[in-house]
XYZ file of C-alpha atoms in Angstrom:
282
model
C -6.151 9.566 18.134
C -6.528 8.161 14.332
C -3.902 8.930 12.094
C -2.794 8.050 8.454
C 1.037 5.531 9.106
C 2.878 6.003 6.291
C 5.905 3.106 5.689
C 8.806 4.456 4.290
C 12.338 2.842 3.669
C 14.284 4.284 1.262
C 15.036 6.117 -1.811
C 12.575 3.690 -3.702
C 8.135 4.908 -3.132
C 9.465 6.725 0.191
C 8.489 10.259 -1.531
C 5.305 9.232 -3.309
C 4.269 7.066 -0.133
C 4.509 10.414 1.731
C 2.695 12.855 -0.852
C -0.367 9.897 -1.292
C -0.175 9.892 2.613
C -0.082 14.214 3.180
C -3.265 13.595 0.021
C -4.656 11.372 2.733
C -3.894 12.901 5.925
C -5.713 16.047 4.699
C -8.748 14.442 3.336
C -9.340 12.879 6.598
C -8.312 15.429 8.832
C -5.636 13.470 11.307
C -2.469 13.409 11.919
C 0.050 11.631 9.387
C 2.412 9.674 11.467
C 6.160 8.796 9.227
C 7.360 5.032 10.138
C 10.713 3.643 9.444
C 11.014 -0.053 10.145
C 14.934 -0.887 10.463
C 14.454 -4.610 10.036
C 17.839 -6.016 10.932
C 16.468 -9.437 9.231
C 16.457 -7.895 6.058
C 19.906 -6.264 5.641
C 22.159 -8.536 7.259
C 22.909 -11.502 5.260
C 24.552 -15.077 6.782
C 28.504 -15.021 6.959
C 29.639 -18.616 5.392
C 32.640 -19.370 7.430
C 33.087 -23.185 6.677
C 35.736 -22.858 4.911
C 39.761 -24.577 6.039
C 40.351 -21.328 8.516
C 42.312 -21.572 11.730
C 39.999 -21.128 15.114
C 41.726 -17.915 15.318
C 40.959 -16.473 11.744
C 37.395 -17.507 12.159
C 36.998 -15.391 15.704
C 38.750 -13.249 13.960
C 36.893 -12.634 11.573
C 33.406 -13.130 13.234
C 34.399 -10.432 15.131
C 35.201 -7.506 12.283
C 31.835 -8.874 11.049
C 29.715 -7.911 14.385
C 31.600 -4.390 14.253
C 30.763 -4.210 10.174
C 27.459 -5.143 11.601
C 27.115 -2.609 14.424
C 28.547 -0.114 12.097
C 25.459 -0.585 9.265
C 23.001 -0.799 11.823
C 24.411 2.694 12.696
C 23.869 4.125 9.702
C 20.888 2.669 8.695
C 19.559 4.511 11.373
C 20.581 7.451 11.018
C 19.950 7.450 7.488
C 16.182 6.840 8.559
C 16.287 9.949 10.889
C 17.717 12.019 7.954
C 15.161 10.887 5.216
C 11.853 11.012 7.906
C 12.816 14.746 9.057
C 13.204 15.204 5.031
C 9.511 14.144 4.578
C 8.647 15.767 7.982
C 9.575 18.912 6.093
C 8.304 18.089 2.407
C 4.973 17.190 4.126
C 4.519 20.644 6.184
C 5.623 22.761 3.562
C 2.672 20.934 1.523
C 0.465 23.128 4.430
C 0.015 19.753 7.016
C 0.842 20.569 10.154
C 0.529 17.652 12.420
C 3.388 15.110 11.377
C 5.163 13.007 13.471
C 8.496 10.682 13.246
C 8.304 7.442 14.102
C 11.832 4.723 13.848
C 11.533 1.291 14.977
C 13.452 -1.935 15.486
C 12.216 -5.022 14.173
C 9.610 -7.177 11.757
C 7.548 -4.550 9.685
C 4.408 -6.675 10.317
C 4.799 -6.597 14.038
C 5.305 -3.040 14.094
C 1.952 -2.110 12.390
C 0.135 -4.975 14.192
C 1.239 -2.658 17.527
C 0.402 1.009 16.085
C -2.767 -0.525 14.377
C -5.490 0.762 17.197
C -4.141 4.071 15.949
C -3.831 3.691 12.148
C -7.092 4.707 9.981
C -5.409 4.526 6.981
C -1.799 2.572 5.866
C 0.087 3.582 3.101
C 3.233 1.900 1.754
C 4.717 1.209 -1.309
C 4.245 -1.413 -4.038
C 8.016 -2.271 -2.953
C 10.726 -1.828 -0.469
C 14.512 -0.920 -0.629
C 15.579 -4.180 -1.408
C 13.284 -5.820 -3.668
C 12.471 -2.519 -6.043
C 12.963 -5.617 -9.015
C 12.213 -8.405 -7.587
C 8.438 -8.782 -8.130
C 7.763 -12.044 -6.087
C 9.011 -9.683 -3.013
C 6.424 -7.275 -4.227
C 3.703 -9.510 -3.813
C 4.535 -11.611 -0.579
C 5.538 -7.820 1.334
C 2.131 -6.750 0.169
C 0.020 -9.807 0.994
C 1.610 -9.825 4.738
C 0.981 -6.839 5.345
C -2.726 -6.462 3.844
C -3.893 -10.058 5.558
C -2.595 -8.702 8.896
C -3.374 -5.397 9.264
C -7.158 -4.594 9.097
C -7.056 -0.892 8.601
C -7.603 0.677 4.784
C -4.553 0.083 3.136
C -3.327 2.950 -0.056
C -0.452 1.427 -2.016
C 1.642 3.923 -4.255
C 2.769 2.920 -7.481
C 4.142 5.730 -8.690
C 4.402 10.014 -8.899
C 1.664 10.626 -6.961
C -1.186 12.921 -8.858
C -4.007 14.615 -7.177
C -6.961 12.234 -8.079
C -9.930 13.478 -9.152
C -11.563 10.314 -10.243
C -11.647 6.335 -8.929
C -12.230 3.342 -10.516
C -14.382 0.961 -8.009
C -14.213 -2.574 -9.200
C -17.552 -4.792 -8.643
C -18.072 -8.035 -8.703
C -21.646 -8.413 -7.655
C -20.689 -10.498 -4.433
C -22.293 -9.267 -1.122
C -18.708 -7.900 -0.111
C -18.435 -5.834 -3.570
C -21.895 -4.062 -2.146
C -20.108 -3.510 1.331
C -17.382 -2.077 -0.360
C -20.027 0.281 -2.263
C -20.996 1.460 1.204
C -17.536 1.794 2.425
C -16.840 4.223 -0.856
C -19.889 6.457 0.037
C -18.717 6.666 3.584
C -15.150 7.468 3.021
C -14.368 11.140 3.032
C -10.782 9.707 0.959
C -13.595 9.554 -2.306
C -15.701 12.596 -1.296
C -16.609 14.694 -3.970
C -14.834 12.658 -7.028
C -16.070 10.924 -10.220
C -16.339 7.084 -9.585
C -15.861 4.792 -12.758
C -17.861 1.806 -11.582
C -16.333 -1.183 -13.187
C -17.838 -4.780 -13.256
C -15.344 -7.577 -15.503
C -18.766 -10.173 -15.477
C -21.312 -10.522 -17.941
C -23.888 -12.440 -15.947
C -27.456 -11.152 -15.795
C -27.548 -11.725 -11.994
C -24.584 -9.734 -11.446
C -25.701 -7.138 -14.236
C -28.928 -6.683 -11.861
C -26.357 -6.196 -8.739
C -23.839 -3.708 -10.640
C -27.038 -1.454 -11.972
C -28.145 -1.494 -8.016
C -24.906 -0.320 -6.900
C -24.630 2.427 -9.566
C -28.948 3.557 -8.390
C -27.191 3.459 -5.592
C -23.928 5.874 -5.762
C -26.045 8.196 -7.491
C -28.825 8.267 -5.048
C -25.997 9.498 -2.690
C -25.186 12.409 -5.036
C -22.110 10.163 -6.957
C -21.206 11.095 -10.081
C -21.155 7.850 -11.570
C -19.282 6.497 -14.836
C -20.558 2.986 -15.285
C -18.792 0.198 -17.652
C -18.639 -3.265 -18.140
C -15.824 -5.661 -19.470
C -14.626 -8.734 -20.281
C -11.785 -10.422 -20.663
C -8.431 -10.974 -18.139
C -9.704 -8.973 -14.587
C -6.397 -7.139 -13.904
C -5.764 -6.531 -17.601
C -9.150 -4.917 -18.348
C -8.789 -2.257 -15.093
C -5.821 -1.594 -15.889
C -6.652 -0.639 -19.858
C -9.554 1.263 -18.903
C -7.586 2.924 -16.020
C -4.999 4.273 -18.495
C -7.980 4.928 -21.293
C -9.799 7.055 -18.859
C -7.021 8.173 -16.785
C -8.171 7.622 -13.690
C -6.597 8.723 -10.565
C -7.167 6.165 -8.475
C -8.187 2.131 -8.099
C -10.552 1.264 -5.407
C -11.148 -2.516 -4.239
C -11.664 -4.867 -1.823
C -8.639 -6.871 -0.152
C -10.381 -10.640 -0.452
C -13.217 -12.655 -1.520
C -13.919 -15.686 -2.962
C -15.120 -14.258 -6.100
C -13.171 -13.732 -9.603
C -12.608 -10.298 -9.374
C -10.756 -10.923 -5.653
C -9.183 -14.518 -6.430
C -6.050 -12.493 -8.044
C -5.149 -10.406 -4.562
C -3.701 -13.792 -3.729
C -0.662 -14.464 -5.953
C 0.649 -13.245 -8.812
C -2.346 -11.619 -10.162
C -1.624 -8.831 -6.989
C 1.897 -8.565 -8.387
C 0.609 -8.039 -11.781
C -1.347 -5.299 -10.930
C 0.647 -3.317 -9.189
C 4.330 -3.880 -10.759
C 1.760 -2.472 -13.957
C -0.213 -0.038 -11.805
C 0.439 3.461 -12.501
C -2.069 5.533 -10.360
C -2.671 4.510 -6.314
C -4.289 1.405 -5.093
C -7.622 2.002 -2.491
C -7.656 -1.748 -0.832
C -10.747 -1.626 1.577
C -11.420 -3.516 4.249
């Protein structure tokens, strides 16, 4: 059976990864599925024991580090249990009532890669646990994930907000059309205002972007259309914020200018800024 995965880790996105995924999980009608990835990797840092100790001292202390070790591992876990029957509990008092716990050992990638024949929709957060500041961590964490995993991906960057409207960013490229017929098939954008969005000014792509807009509307779409110039992930963002918008809708790669930033720091940029949920369609 489909269901929406939501990643959670921590204090930091776990709550607004799990109200954008209950959003979700109702929209679509599955199940929403809570995953907590104890990824020993990340935690446990190298001891440095070249320093002048005796053979004793260093078993020594190697071995009150594998107990430290065994004893964080411990609670890590059971830290995990305690926040995913939290959020098992936040979500069904928000009226869902098929939720289900999920804790695993091992790489966060891996762990998706297995659940992914059942996953319809991920949502994580722009950042993990550990790397809440660090915005290079932001951007490699999301790019793994995204180039691995080919199911829809919702990022939250923030309180999550009922949405009422999207922004849809086009590009004129033949994957900005599929991702035009993604939108309209999505029950996710059912029934909300979509700001169509095109940073060109080419009269090719001008032709395309009035297409896709016939288009949406044909289908019923209430359709805000505007075109800008300027810095891609700058522009959304400012006309995001000036018509509060609930939500940004894109594709995850292409060749073209509009896609060239989801690989390095122009992803990073966007959603370190980003205050609303990110769409990223496959």
């Amino acid at each position: 059976m489909e269901q929406i995965t939501a990643c959670v880790d921590g204090p930091h996105y776990s709550k607004q990864v799990a109200d954008l995924s209950v959003w979700a999980a109702k929209r679509l009608s599955v199940p929403l599925t809570l995953l907590h990835v104890l990824d020993k990797s990340s935690h446990q840092a190298e001891p440095e024991l070249s320093g002048n100790l005796g053979v004793g001292s260093r078993e020594q202390l190697l071995q009150e580090l594998v107990e430290l070790d065994e004893q964080r591992a411990k609670l890590a876990m059971k830290h995990g249990k305690a926040l995913l029957s939290e959020l098992e509990e936040d979500a069904k008092a928000k009226g869902l009532e098929d939720v289900r716990k999920l804790q695993r050992h091992g790489n966060l990638v891996e762990t998706l890669l297995d659940i992914e024949p059942q996953t319809r929709v991920l949502v994580l957060g722009k950042s993990g646990e550990l790397h809440q500041n660090d915005t290079k961590a932001i951007g490699s964490q999301l790019e793994s994930v995204v180039r691995s995993i080919k199911a829809h991906t919702l990022v939250a960057n923030g309180e999550f907000s009922t949405p009422e409207s999207y922004l849809l960013a086009f590009d004129g490229s033949d994957i900005s059309e599929k991702l035009v017929e993604k939108a309209l098939s999505t029950p996710l954008l059912a029934g909300m205002t979509c700001h169509l969005v095109m940073v060109e000014d080419s009269q090719e792509k001008l032709a395309a972007f009035k297409r896709a807009a016939e288009r949406l509307k044909t289908a019923g779409v209430d359709v805000v259309e505007a075109q800008l110039t300027g810095d891609v992930h700058r522009a959304i963002l400012d006309y995001q914020a000036a018509n509060q918008v609930g939500l940004i809708v894109m594709g995850a790669y292409g060749h073209s200018k509009l896609r060239q930033f989801f690989v390095g720091s122009n992803t990073t940029k966007l959603l370190v800024e980003s205050t609303v949920p990110m769409l990223l369609i496959r």
